[in-house]
CSV table of C-alpha atoms in Angstrom, one decimal:
chain,number,residue,atom,x,y,z
A,1,MET,CA,0.0,0.0,0.0
A,2,ALA,CA,1.3,3.5,-0.8
A,3,VAL,CA,2.2,5.6,2.1
A,4,ALA,CA,2.2,9.4,2.5
A,5,GLU,CA,3.9,11.4,5.2
A,6,PHE,CA,2.7,15.0,5.7
A,7,LYS,CA,5.1,17.7,6.8
A,8,PRO,CA,5.1,21.6,6.5
A,9,SER,CA,6.9,22.7,3.3
A,10,ASN,CA,6.6,25.1,0.4
A,11,SER,CA,3.9,27.0,-1.4
A,12,ILE,CA,3.4,24.6,-4.3
A,13,THR,CA,1.1,21.7,-3.9
A,14,HIS,CA,1.1,18.7,-6.2
A,15,LEU,CA,-2.0,16.6,-6.9
A,16,ARG,CA,-2.4,13.4,-8.8
A,17,SER,CA,-5.4,12.4,-10.9
A,18,SER,CA,-7.3,9.9,-8.6
A,19,SER,CA,-8.3,7.8,-11.6
A,20,GLN,CA,-4.8,6.4,-11.7
A,21,LEU,CA,-4.4,5.6,-8.0
A,22,SER,CA,-6.2,2.3,-7.8
A,23,ILE,CA,-4.8,1.1,-11.1
A,24,LEU,CA,-1.2,2.0,-10.1
A,25,SER,CA,-1.4,0.6,-6.6
A,26,LYS,CA,-2.2,-2.9,-8.1
A,27,ARG,CA,0.7,-2.8,-10.4
A,28,LEU,CA,3.4,-1.4,-8.1
A,29,SER,CA,5.3,-3.7,-5.8
A,30,LEU,CA,7.0,-0.7,-4.1
A,31,THR,CA,6.2,2.9,-3.5
A,32,LYS,CA,8.4,5.4,-1.8
A,33,PRO,CA,7.1,7.3,1.2
A,34,CYS,CA,7.5,11.1,0.7
A,35,SER,CA,6.4,14.4,2.1
A,36,PHE,CA,3.4,16.5,1.1
A,37,ARG,CA,4.3,19.9,2.3
A,38,THR,CA,3.0,23.4,2.6
A,39,LEU,CA,4.9,26.6,3.3
A,40,SER,CA,3.7,30.0,4.5
A,41,ARG,CA,2.4,31.5,1.3
A,42,THR,CA,4.5,34.6,1.9
A,43,GLN,CA,7.7,32.7,1.7
A,44,LYS,CA,9.6,32.8,-1.7
A,45,ALA,CA,9.7,29.4,-3.4
A,46,ARG,CA,13.0,28.3,-4.7
A,47,ILE,CA,13.9,28.4,-8.3
A,48,SER,CA,15.0,25.5,-10.5
A,49,CYS,CA,16.3,26.3,-14.0
A,50,SER,CA,15.8,24.0,-16.9
A,51,VAL,CA,18.8,25.3,-18.8
A,52,ALA,CA,22.4,26.1,-17.9
A,53,PRO,CA,22.8,29.3,-15.8
A,54,ASN,CA,24.9,31.0,-18.5
A,55,GLU,CA,22.0,30.7,-21.0
A,56,VAL,CA,19.5,32.8,-19.1
A,57,GLN,CA,19.2,36.2,-17.5
A,58,ALA,CA,19.4,36.0,-13.7
A,59,PRO,CA,15.9,36.7,-12.3
A,60,ALA,CA,15.7,39.8,-10.1
A,61,VAL,CA,14.8,37.8,-7.0
A,62,GLN,CA,16.7,36.2,-4.2
A,63,THR,CA,17.2,32.6,-4.9
A,64,GLN,CA,18.1,29.5,-3.0
A,65,GLU,CA,19.8,26.3,-4.2
A,66,PRO,CA,17.7,24.5,-6.9
A,67,LYS,CA,15.7,21.6,-5.6
A,68,SER,CA,14.7,18.3,-7.3
A,69,LYS,CA,11.3,17.9,-8.8
A,70,PRO,CA,8.8,16.9,-6.1
A,71,GLU,CA,7.5,13.3,-6.3
A,72,CYS,CA,4.2,13.7,-4.4
A,73,TYR,CA,0.9,13.7,-6.2
A,74,GLY,CA,-2.5,13.7,-4.4
A,75,VAL,CA,-3.1,11.6,-1.3
A,76,PHE,CA,-0.4,9.0,-2.1
A,77,CYS,CA,3.2,9.3,-3.1
A,78,LEU,CA,3.7,7.2,-6.1
A,79,THR,CA,6.9,6.4,-8.1
A,80,TYR,CA,6.4,4.7,-11.4
A,81,ASP,CA,7.5,4.6,-15.0
A,82,LEU,CA,4.7,5.9,-17.3
A,83,LYS,CA,6.3,4.0,-20.3
A,84,ALA,CA,6.0,0.7,-18.4
A,85,GLU,CA,2.2,0.9,-18.2
A,86,ALA,CA,0.6,-1.3,-20.8
A,87,GLU,CA,-2.2,1.1,-21.7
A,88,THR,CA,0.1,4.0,-22.1
A,89,ARG,CA,3.0,2.6,-24.1
A,90,SER,CA,1.7,4.2,-27.3
A,91,TRP,CA,1.3,7.6,-25.7
A,92,LYS,CA,3.4,10.6,-26.6
A,93,LYS,CA,5.8,12.5,-24.4
A,94,LEU,CA,4.2,14.4,-21.5
A,95,ILE,CA,3.3,18.0,-22.3
A,96,ASN,CA,3.7,20.6,-19.5
A,97,ILE,CA,1.0,23.3,-19.7
A,98,ALA,CA,1.3,26.3,-17.3
A,99,VAL,CA,-1.9,28.4,-16.7
A,100,SER,CA,-1.9,31.7,-14.8
A,101,GLY,CA,-5.2,33.0,-13.3
A,102,ALA,CA,-6.1,29.3,-12.9
A,103,ALA,CA,-8.7,29.9,-10.2
A,104,GLY,CA,-10.7,32.3,-12.5
A,105,MET,CA,-13.7,31.7,-14.7
A,106,ILE,CA,-11.9,31.4,-18.0
A,107,ALA,CA,-9.6,28.8,-16.6
A,108,ASN,CA,-12.5,27.0,-15.0
A,109,HIS,CA,-13.8,26.3,-18.6
A,110,LEU,CA,-10.4,25.8,-20.2
A,111,LEU,CA,-8.7,23.3,-17.9
A,112,PHE,CA,-11.3,20.6,-18.4
A,113,LYS,CA,-11.0,21.0,-22.2
A,114,LEU,CA,-7.3,20.6,-21.9
A,115,ALA,CA,-7.5,17.6,-19.6
A,116,SER,CA,-10.1,15.8,-21.7
A,117,GLY,CA,-7.8,15.7,-24.7
A,118,GLU,CA,-9.7,18.3,-26.7
A,119,VAL,CA,-6.6,20.2,-27.8
A,120,PHE,CA,-3.8,17.6,-28.1
A,121,GLY,CA,-5.7,14.4,-28.8
A,122,PRO,CA,-6.6,11.1,-27.1
A,123,ASP,CA,-3.0,9.7,-26.8
A,124,GLN,CA,-1.3,12.8,-25.4
A,125,PRO,CA,-0.7,12.9,-21.6
A,126,ILE,CA,-0.4,16.3,-20.1
A,127,ALA,CA,0.7,17.9,-16.8
A,128,LEU,CA,-1.2,21.1,-15.6
A,129,LYS,CA,0.8,23.6,-13.7
A,130,LEU,CA,-1.6,26.1,-12.2
A,131,LEU,CA,-0.6,29.6,-11.0
A,132,GLY,CA,-2.8,31.6,-8.6
A,133,SER,CA,-2.3,34.3,-6.0
A,134,GLU,CA,-2.2,34.2,-2.3
A,135,ARG,CA,-5.8,35.4,-2.2
A,136,SER,CA,-7.0,32.7,-4.6
A,137,PHE,CA,-5.0,29.8,-3.3
A,138,GLN,CA,-7.9,28.0,-1.5
A,139,ALA,CA,-10.0,28.3,-4.7
A,140,LEU,CA,-7.0,26.9,-6.6
A,141,GLU,CA,-7.0,23.9,-4.3
A,142,GLY,CA,-10.7,23.4,-5.2
A,143,VAL,CA,-9.9,23.5,-8.9
A,144,ALA,CA,-7.3,20.9,-8.5
A,145,MET,CA,-9.7,18.7,-6.5
A,146,GLU,CA,-12.3,18.9,-9.3
A,147,LEU,CA,-9.7,17.9,-11.9
A,148,GLU,CA,-8.8,15.0,-9.7
A,149,ASP,CA,-12.4,13.9,-9.2
A,150,SER,CA,-13.0,14.1,-13.0
A,151,LEU,CA,-10.9,11.0,-13.6
A,152,PHE,CA,-9.2,12.2,-16.8
A,153,PRO,CA,-6.8,9.4,-17.9
A,154,LEU,CA,-4.7,11.9,-19.9
A,155,LEU,CA,-4.1,14.2,-16.9
A,156,ARG,CA,-1.0,12.7,-15.3
A,157,GLU,CA,0.0,15.5,-13.0
A,158,VAL,CA,-1.5,18.7,-11.5
A,159,SER,CA,0.6,21.1,-9.5
A,160,ILE,CA,-0.6,24.4,-8.0
A,161,GLY,CA,1.4,27.4,-6.6
A,162,ILE,CA,1.7,31.1,-6.3
A,163,ASP,CA,5.3,31.6,-7.5
A,164,SER,CA,5.7,31.8,-11.3
A,165,TYR,CA,9.3,30.6,-11.1
A,166,GLU,CA,8.1,27.4,-9.4
A,167,VAL,CA,5.0,26.8,-11.6
A,168,PHE,CA,6.5,27.7,-15.0
A,169,GLN,CA,9.4,25.1,-14.6
A,170,GLU,CA,9.8,23.1,-17.9
A,171,ALA,CA,6.5,24.5,-19.3
A,172,ASP,CA,6.0,23.7,-23.0
A,173,TRP,CA,2.9,26.0,-23.2
A,174,ALA,CA,2.1,29.0,-21.0
A,175,LEU,CA,-1.4,30.3,-21.1
A,176,LEU,CA,-1.3,33.7,-19.3
A,177,ILE,CA,-4.9,34.4,-18.3
A,178,GLY,CA,-4.5,36.1,-15.0
A,179,ALA,CA,-4.6,39.9,-14.9
A,180,LYS,CA,-6.1,42.6,-12.8
A,181,PRO,CA,-9.5,43.6,-14.3
A,182,ARG,CA,-10.4,47.2,-14.9
A,183,GLY,CA,-12.0,48.8,-11.9
A,184,PRO,CA,-14.6,51.6,-11.9
A,185,GLY,CA,-13.1,54.8,-13.3
A,186,MET,CA,-9.8,53.2,-14.1
A,187,GLU,CA,-8.2,54.5,-17.3
A,188,ARG,CA,-6.5,52.1,-19.8
A,189,ALA,CA,-3.1,53.7,-19.0
A,190,GLY,CA,-3.5,52.7,-15.3
A,191,LEU,CA,-4.5,49.2,-16.2
A,192,LEU,CA,-1.4,48.9,-18.6
A,193,ASP,CA,1.0,49.8,-15.8
A,194,ILE,CA,-0.5,47.5,-13.2
A,195,ASN,CA,-0.8,44.5,-15.5
A,196,GLY,CA,2.4,45.3,-17.2
A,197,GLN,CA,4.3,44.7,-14.0
A,198,ILE,CA,2.6,41.3,-13.7
A,199,PHE,CA,3.6,40.3,-17.2
A,200,ALA,CA,7.1,41.6,-16.9
A,201,GLU,CA,7.7,39.3,-13.9
A,202,GLN,CA,6.1,36.4,-15.7
A,203,GLY,CA,8.3,37.0,-18.7
A,204,LYS,CA,11.4,36.8,-16.5
A,205,ALA,CA,10.1,33.6,-14.9
A,206,LEU,CA,9.5,32.0,-18.3
A,207,ASN,CA,13.0,33.1,-19.4
A,208,ALA,CA,14.5,31.5,-16.4
A,209,VAL,CA,12.7,28.1,-16.1
A,210,ALA,CA,10.4,27.3,-19.0
A,211,SER,CA,11.3,25.2,-22.0
A,212,ARG,CA,13.4,27.1,-24.5
A,213,ASN,CA,10.7,26.6,-27.1
A,214,VAL,CA,7.7,27.3,-24.9
A,215,LYS,CA,4.6,28.7,-26.7
A,216,VAL,CA,3.0,31.6,-24.9
A,217,ILE,CA,-0.6,32.8,-25.4
A,218,VAL,CA,-1.4,36.0,-23.5
A,219,VAL,CA,-5.1,36.4,-22.6
A,220,GLY,CA,-5.0,39.0,-19.7
A,221,ASN,CA,-5.9,42.4,-21.0
A,222,PRO,CA,-4.6,44.6,-22.5
A,223,CYS,CA,-3.3,41.4,-24.1
A,224,ASN,CA,-1.3,42.8,-27.1
A,225,THR,CA,0.8,45.1,-25.0
A,226,ASN,CA,1.1,42.6,-22.2
A,227,ALA,CA,2.5,40.1,-24.7
A,228,LEU,CA,5.0,42.7,-25.8
A,229,ILE,CA,6.1,43.3,-22.2
A,230,CYS,CA,6.3,39.6,-21.6
A,231,LEU,CA,8.5,38.8,-24.6
A,232,LYS,CA,10.8,41.8,-23.9
A,233,ASN,CA,11.5,40.3,-20.5
A,234,ALA,CA,12.2,36.8,-22.0
A,235,PRO,CA,15.1,37.5,-24.4
A,236,ASN,CA,16.2,33.8,-24.5
A,237,ILE,CA,12.8,32.7,-25.9
A,238,PRO,CA,12.1,33.5,-29.5
A,239,ALA,CA,9.8,36.5,-29.8
A,240,LYS,CA,7.8,34.6,-32.5
A,241,ASN,CA,6.7,32.2,-29.7
A,242,PHE,CA,4.5,34.9,-28.1
A,243,HIS,CA,0.9,35.4,-29.1
A,244,ALA,CA,-1.9,37.8,-27.9
A,245,LEU,CA,-5.3,36.2,-28.1
A,246,THR,CA,-7.4,37.7,-30.9
A,247,ARG,CA,-9.1,34.4,-31.9
A,248,LEU,CA,-12.2,35.3,-29.9
A,249,ASP,CA,-12.5,38.4,-32.1
A,250,GLU,CA,-12.1,36.3,-35.2
A,251,ASN,CA,-14.8,33.9,-34.0
A,252,ARG,CA,-17.2,36.8,-33.3
A,253,ALA,CA,-16.6,38.3,-36.7
A,254,LYS,CA,-17.3,34.9,-38.4
A,255,CYS,CA,-20.5,34.6,-36.4
A,256,GLN,CA,-21.8,38.0,-37.6
A,257,LEU,CA,-21.0,37.4,-41.2
A,258,ALA,CA,-22.7,34.0,-41.1
A,259,LEU,CA,-25.8,35.5,-39.5
A,260,LYS,CA,-26.0,38.2,-42.1
A,261,ALA,CA,-25.4,35.9,-45.1
A,262,GLY,CA,-27.8,33.2,-43.7
A,263,VAL,CA,-25.1,30.4,-43.8
A,264,PHE,CA,-23.6,28.2,-41.1
A,265,TYR,CA,-20.4,29.6,-39.6
A,266,ASP,CA,-18.1,27.0,-41.2
A,267,LYS,CA,-18.7,28.6,-44.6
A,268,VAL,CA,-16.8,31.7,-43.4
A,269,SER,CA,-13.0,31.6,-44.0
A,270,ASN,CA,-10.0,33.8,-44.3
A,271,MET,CA,-11.1,36.1,-41.5
A,272,THR,CA,-8.5,38.5,-40.2
A,273,ILE,CA,-8.6,40.6,-37.2
A,274,TRP,CA,-6.0,43.4,-37.6
A,275,GLY,CA,-4.4,45.2,-34.7
A,276,ASN,CA,-5.3,45.5,-31.1
A,277,HIS,CA,-7.7,43.6,-28.9
A,278,SER,CA,-9.7,46.7,-28.2
A,279,THR,CA,-12.4,48.8,-29.8
A,280,THR,CA,-9.9,49.9,-32.5
A,281,GLN,CA,-9.5,46.4,-33.9
A,282,VAL,CA,-10.2,45.9,-37.6
A,283,PRO,CA,-12.3,42.9,-38.6
A,284,ASP,CA,-11.3,42.5,-42.3
A,285,PHE,CA,-14.3,41.8,-44.6
A,286,LEU,CA,-12.2,42.7,-47.7
A,287,ASN,CA,-10.2,39.5,-47.6
A,288,ALA,CA,-12.7,37.3,-45.8
A,289,ARG,CA,-14.7,34.8,-47.8
A,290,ILE,CA,-18.1,33.1,-47.6
A,291,ASP,CA,-18.5,29.7,-49.3
A,292,SER,CA,-15.2,30.5,-51.1
A,293,LEU,CA,-16.6,33.8,-52.5
A,294,PRO,CA,-15.4,37.3,-51.4
A,295,VAL,CA,-17.7,38.6,-48.6
A,296,LYS,CA,-18.5,41.8,-50.5
A,297,GLU,CA,-19.9,39.6,-53.4
A,298,VAL,CA,-22.2,37.7,-51.0
A,299,ILE,CA,-23.2,40.6,-48.7
A,300,LYS,CA,-24.1,43.5,-50.9
A,301,ASP,CA,-24.9,45.9,-48.1
A,302,HIS,CA,-21.4,47.4,-47.9
A,303,LYS,CA,-22.5,50.2,-45.5
A,304,TRP,CA,-23.5,47.4,-43.0
A,305,LEU,CA,-20.0,45.9,-43.4
A,306,GLU,CA,-18.2,49.2,-42.8
A,307,ASN,CA,-20.4,50.3,-39.9
A,308,GLU,CA,-22.7,47.9,-38.1
A,309,PHE,CA,-20.6,44.8,-38.6
A,310,THR,CA,-17.3,46.4,-37.6
A,311,GLU,CA,-18.8,48.0,-34.5
A,312,LYS,CA,-20.6,44.8,-33.4
A,313,VAL,CA,-17.3,42.9,-33.4
A,314,GLN,CA,-15.4,45.7,-31.7
A,315,LYS,CA,-17.9,46.1,-28.9
A,316,ARG,CA,-19.2,42.6,-28.6
A,317,GLY,CA,-17.5,42.0,-25.2
A,318,GLY,CA,-18.9,45.2,-23.7
A,319,VAL,CA,-22.4,44.4,-24.9
A,320,LEU,CA,-22.1,40.9,-23.4
A,321,ILE,CA,-21.1,42.2,-20.0
A,322,GLN,CA,-24.1,44.6,-20.0
A,323,LYS,CA,-26.5,41.8,-20.9
A,324,TRP,CA,-25.1,39.1,-18.6
A,325,GLY,CA,-23.3,41.0,-15.9
A,326,ARG,CA,-20.0,39.2,-16.4
A,327,SER,CA,-17.3,38.8,-19.1
A,328,SER,CA,-17.2,36.2,-21.8
A,329,ALA,CA,-15.4,33.4,-19.9
A,330,ALA,CA,-16.7,30.4,-21.8
A,331,SER,CA,-16.3,31.7,-25.3
A,332,THR,CA,-12.8,33.0,-24.3
A,333,ALA,CA,-11.9,29.5,-23.2
A,334,VAL,CA,-13.1,28.1,-26.5
A,335,SER,CA,-11.1,30.6,-28.4
A,336,ILE,CA,-7.9,29.7,-26.5
A,337,VAL,CA,-8.5,26.1,-27.5
A,338,ASP,CA,-9.0,27.2,-31.1
A,339,ALA,CA,-5.8,29.3,-31.0
A,340,MET,CA,-3.8,26.3,-29.7
A,341,ARG,CA,-5.2,23.9,-32.2
A,342,ALA,CA,-4.4,26.4,-35.0
A,343,LEU,CA,-0.7,26.1,-34.1
A,344,ILE,CA,-0.6,22.3,-33.8
A,345,THR,CA,-2.8,21.5,-36.8
A,346,PRO,CA,-1.9,22.3,-40.4
A,347,THR,CA,-4.0,25.3,-41.7
A,348,PRO,CA,-6.4,24.2,-44.4
A,349,GLU,CA,-5.1,25.1,-47.9
A,350,GLY,CA,-5.9,28.7,-48.8
A,351,ASP,CA,-7.2,29.6,-45.3
A,352,TRP,CA,-5.6,31.4,-42.4
A,353,PHE,CA,-6.2,32.4,-38.7
A,354,SER,CA,-5.7,35.5,-36.6
A,355,SER,CA,-3.2,36.0,-33.8
A,356,GLY,CA,-1.5,38.9,-32.2
A,357,VAL,CA,2.2,38.4,-33.0
A,358,TYR,CA,5.5,40.3,-33.0
A,359,THR,CA,5.6,42.6,-36.1
A,360,ASN,CA,9.4,42.6,-36.8
A,361,GLY,CA,9.8,41.6,-40.5
A,362,ASN,CA,6.1,41.8,-41.4
A,363,PRO,CA,5.2,42.3,-45.1
A,364,TYR,CA,2.4,44.8,-44.5
A,365,GLY,CA,4.2,48.0,-43.6
A,366,ILE,CA,3.0,47.8,-40.0
A,367,ALA,CA,5.3,49.5,-37.5
A,368,GLU,CA,7.9,47.1,-36.0
A,369,ASP,CA,8.4,46.2,-32.4
A,370,ILE,CA,4.8,45.9,-31.4
A,371,VAL,CA,2.4,42.9,-31.1
A,372,PHE,CA,-0.3,43.3,-33.8
A,373,SER,CA,-3.0,40.9,-34.8
A,374,MET,CA,-2.3,39.6,-38.4
A,375,PRO,CA,-3.2,36.7,-40.6
A,376,CYS,CA,-1.1,33.5,-40.0
A,377,ARG,CA,-0.8,30.0,-41.3
A,378,SER,CA,0.8,27.0,-39.6
A,379,LYS,CA,2.2,23.7,-40.7
A,380,GLY,CA,1.0,22.2,-37.5
A,381,ASP,CA,4.4,22.3,-35.8
A,382,GLY,CA,3.6,25.0,-33.3
A,383,ASP,CA,5.2,27.7,-35.5
A,384,TYR,CA,3.5,30.0,-38.0
A,385,GLU,CA,4.2,32.2,-41.0
A,386,LEU,CA,2.5,35.4,-42.0
A,387,VAL,CA,0.1,35.4,-45.0
A,388,LYS,CA,1.4,37.5,-47.9
A,389,ASP,CA,-1.4,37.2,-50.4
A,390,VAL,CA,-3.8,39.7,-48.9
A,391,ILE,CA,-5.2,42.9,-50.5
A,392,PHE,CA,-5.8,46.3,-49.0
A,393,ASP,CA,-8.0,49.3,-49.8
A,394,ASP,CA,-8.1,52.8,-48.4
A,395,TYR,CA,-10.8,51.9,-45.8
A,396,LEU,CA,-8.7,49.0,-44.5
A,397,ARG,CA,-5.5,51.0,-44.4
A,398,GLN,CA,-7.1,53.9,-42.5
A,399,ARG,CA,-8.6,51.6,-39.9
A,400,MET,CA,-5.3,49.7,-39.5
A,401,ALA,CA,-3.4,53.0,-39.0
A,402,LYS,CA,-5.7,53.9,-36.1
A,403,THR,CA,-5.2,50.6,-34.2
A,404,GLU,CA,-1.4,50.8,-34.9
A,405,ALA,CA,-1.3,54.3,-33.4
A,406,GLU,CA,-3.1,53.0,-30.3
A,407,LEU,CA,-0.5,50.2,-29.9
A,408,LEU,CA,2.4,52.5,-30.3
A,409,ALA,CA,0.9,54.8,-27.6
A,410,GLU,CA,0.5,51.8,-25.3
A,411,LYS,CA,4.1,50.9,-26.0
A,412,ARG,CA,5.3,54.3,-24.9
A,413,CYS,CA,3.3,53.9,-21.7
A,414,VAL,CA,5.1,50.8,-20.7
A,415,ALA,CA,8.6,51.7,-21.9
A,416,HIS,CA,10.0,51.3,-18.4
A,417,LEU,CA,8.7,47.7,-18.4
A,418,THR,CA,10.3,46.8,-21.7
A,419,GLY,CA,13.8,48.2,-21.0
A,420,GLU,CA,13.3,51.2,-23.3
A,421,GLY,CA,13.5,54.1,-20.9
A,422,VAL,CA,10.9,56.3,-19.1
A,423,ALA,CA,7.2,55.9,-19.8
A,424,VAL,CA,5.6,58.6,-21.8
A,425,CYS,CA,1.9,57.8,-21.8
A,426,ASP,CA,-0.2,59.8,-24.3
A,427,LEU,CA,-3.3,57.6,-24.4
A,428,PRO,CA,-6.6,59.5,-24.6
A,429,SER,CA,-8.6,59.7,-21.4
A,430,GLY,CA,-12.1,58.5,-21.1
A,431,ASP,CA,-11.6,55.0,-22.6
A,432,THR,CA,-14.9,53.3,-22.4
A,433,MET,CA,-13.8,49.6,-22.2
A,434,LEU,CA,-15.7,48.0,-19.4
A,435,PRO,CA,-14.2,46.1,-16.3
A,436,GLY,CA,-13.3,42.6,-17.4
A,437,GLU,CA,-14.2,43.2,-21.0
A,438,MET,CA,-13.0,40.6,-23.5
């Protein structure tokens, strides 16, 4: 019988999917006793780097000696070889997925999709590394308990903690959802500074301990500029690996076009969201297609496209909050799944998807050194290339210039967080984005 010894320890707690416990206890002739420990949550967790010290920037925190990976999961402490299990010999190598804001509503929808195999498939085991805050730690324990009780066979490990250097260790994917929501009367500039500091620290943590090829999707708002801050603080991770989530905007745009044309949404393709995840974003109906035909040939009401359609997509999140009293957590989780699958599945021939990515070297004449949503294609290897065969008209160019100007202004506001000098914030006051708007 497996034995567990409980002692005080550090801030990260490891849980094991309970579906595996009875199976494993029958197969194992020996299990090691080990400790299941909890520290005062104000104590700094130690840092363990996954690369040589000379390959990373030293994080700006006091560190202790690296420690070995804990072996305790759930109630029992089990040691076993995953490859030796008969049912799992054909499974792929474990994928480590780190999720910040893991006690929030978006994560509550997302985590169960990940654990069920909806993203990576039925033969891909995963480990979930869940980052919360001191205030949300008890809720995070509840999330981990629910994951354990759901008996997901693909979910091999769950760990929770409040220190990004601890939670992000060896992460292959980092889904950065956690961010401070906009409070009453808070200007966008204030939100940028507060959340920018969070994402600067998380960028440093990823740089220090994550996989060198980690794929990062930034969801917490303002997500484009937060992604820029994050990548600037992670110089040893390719800038191309960072994405700001604009897939939700793409999905919303496809929905509106399908409704107007009287077709099912799968008939809408080549939908680009240009620019910022804000009310300046540009849903591109010029290059989009419905049933392989240009949108403007199917929807003859061009005034509707330029005005009502564009505004509906730009303000959809705010309208949803007004109707329901909360932000769009479920559809955001779905769009994160879509964004991940777009990178690990070959893009259908002739189609593309939208993602907020680093602009250096872009073929569209967009200012460099910002994160801007653009059309992308993938071969299914986690990487992407920008689409070159797109067309522009004056209307599209004018709208793109506006969202580009907003992103450049946001960049100036966070210059002190990207290592580029003192912040000069010239964003207009009176921004109407609602608290928690997505």
